[in-house]
């Protein structure tokens, strides 16, 4: 599955360049959780374990996000600038488990 680009939202400005950000609410409402490196267990971070929207504000490459920890289960690729406003109809409907850049 490939995430699609969408329009900018004010709360997305809280996601710094070079980061993958996740919100525990749809449509990027509130403050995001942020990661900049590969993570085999995103479940340790509340806003990824309970992800409802996600945004790749990276500057050099895509990031693949798996539903399971240790890079298992279904996954979605977020190209630079791509976002998911609502994860409920995606493989991340139960949160994000792990991520790997490029």
Tab-separated table of C-alpha atoms in Angstrom:
chain	number	residue	atom	x	y	z
A	1	UNK	CA	0.000	0.000	0.000
A	2	UNK	CA	1.268	3.483	-0.792
A	3	UNK	CA	0.199	6.535	1.177
A	4	UNK	CA	-0.990	9.516	-0.812
A	5	UNK	CA	-0.092	13.177	-0.619
A	6	UNK	CA	-2.678	15.622	0.651
A	7	UNK	CA	-3.148	19.215	1.663
A	8	UNK	CA	-1.144	20.805	4.453
A	9	UNK	CA	-2.604	20.998	7.943
A	10	UNK	CA	-1.553	23.475	10.624
A	11	UNK	CA	-0.656	20.785	13.201
A	12	UNK	CA	1.702	19.128	10.716
A	13	UNK	CA	4.025	22.085	11.292
A	14	UNK	CA	4.826	20.442	14.642
A	15	UNK	CA	6.591	17.636	12.746
A	16	UNK	CA	10.248	18.657	12.285
A	17	UNK	CA	12.126	18.091	9.023
A	18	UNK	CA	13.804	14.649	8.821
A	19	UNK	CA	11.162	12.983	11.061
A	20	UNK	CA	8.341	10.488	10.718
A	21	UNK	CA	5.501	11.773	12.872
A	22	UNK	CA	2.424	10.087	14.279
A	23	UNK	CA	-0.639	11.480	16.017
A	24	UNK	CA	-3.042	9.597	18.275
A	25	UNK	CA	-5.845	11.562	16.582
A	26	UNK	CA	-7.024	11.814	12.978
A	27	UNK	CA	-6.114	14.771	10.767
A	28	UNK	CA	-2.880	15.609	12.615
A	29	UNK	CA	-4.644	17.172	15.590
A	30	UNK	CA	-2.506	17.913	18.648
A	31	UNK	CA	1.200	17.230	19.095
A	32	UNK	CA	2.887	14.349	17.260
A	33	UNK	CA	5.208	11.589	18.356
A	34	UNK	CA	8.457	11.773	16.339
A	35	UNK	CA	11.140	9.318	15.190
A	36	UNK	CA	14.122	9.938	12.915
A	37	UNK	CA	15.784	6.513	12.712
A	38	UNK	CA	14.867	2.870	12.100
A	39	UNK	CA	12.827	1.406	14.954
A	40	UNK	CA	12.068	-2.272	15.489
A	41	UNK	CA	9.511	-1.433	18.192
A	42	UNK	CA	7.390	1.673	17.726
A	43	UNK	CA	4.838	0.204	20.155
A	44	UNK	CA	6.910	1.593	23.024
A	45	UNK	CA	5.810	5.073	21.927
A	46	UNK	CA	2.186	5.907	22.711
A	47	UNK	CA	1.496	8.017	19.618
A	48	UNK	CA	2.785	5.291	17.295
A	49	UNK	CA	1.112	2.417	19.148
A	50	UNK	CA	-2.146	4.385	18.910
A	51	UNK	CA	-1.500	6.042	15.553
A	52	UNK	CA	-4.511	7.643	13.870
A	53	UNK	CA	-2.610	9.885	11.400
A	54	UNK	CA	0.976	9.841	10.129
A	55	UNK	CA	3.299	12.062	8.069
A	56	UNK	CA	6.761	11.584	6.543
A	57	UNK	CA	8.562	14.914	6.840
A	58	UNK	CA	11.839	13.282	5.848
A	59	UNK	CA	14.243	15.026	3.509
A	60	UNK	CA	16.169	12.234	1.818
A	61	UNK	CA	14.039	9.107	1.419
A	62	UNK	CA	10.862	7.143	1.927
A	63	UNK	CA	9.999	5.278	5.108
A	64	UNK	CA	8.266	1.892	5.320
A	65	UNK	CA	6.025	1.394	8.356
A	66	UNK	CA	4.938	-2.080	9.461
A	67	UNK	CA	1.896	-2.929	11.551
A	68	UNK	CA	3.967	-5.379	13.615
A	69	UNK	CA	7.138	-4.972	15.631
A	70	UNK	CA	10.441	-6.254	14.235
A	71	UNK	CA	9.402	-5.373	10.667
A	72	UNK	CA	6.580	-7.922	10.515
A	73	UNK	CA	3.056	-7.934	9.157
A	74	UNK	CA	1.596	-5.672	6.518
A	75	UNK	CA	3.327	-2.400	5.710
A	76	UNK	CA	2.831	0.925	3.986
A	77	UNK	CA	5.455	3.111	2.257
A	78	UNK	CA	5.414	6.846	2.910
A	79	UNK	CA	7.314	8.805	0.273
A	80	UNK	CA	8.753	12.161	1.323
A	81	UNK	CA	5.875	14.499	2.170
A	82	UNK	CA	3.227	11.769	2.105
A	83	UNK	CA	0.636	11.485	4.813
A	84	UNK	CA	-2.243	9.432	6.064
A	85	UNK	CA	-5.043	11.569	7.549
A	86	UNK	CA	-6.876	8.597	9.056
A	87	UNK	CA	-5.314	5.158	9.573
A	88	UNK	CA	-8.619	3.388	10.290
A	89	UNK	CA	-8.898	1.963	6.758
A	90	UNK	CA	-5.213	1.110	6.361
A	91	UNK	CA	-2.836	-1.613	7.506
A	92	UNK	CA	-1.975	0.739	10.397
A	93	UNK	CA	-5.528	0.757	11.771
A	94	UNK	CA	-4.258	-0.840	15.012
A	95	UNK	CA	-1.188	1.377	15.258
A	96	UNK	CA	2.370	1.259	13.952
A	97	UNK	CA	4.815	-1.437	15.039
A	98	UNK	CA	8.139	-0.658	13.335
A	99	UNK	CA	9.738	1.525	10.668
A	100	UNK	CA	12.736	1.538	8.337
A	101	UNK	CA	14.001	4.447	6.221
A	102	UNK	CA	14.979	4.084	2.534
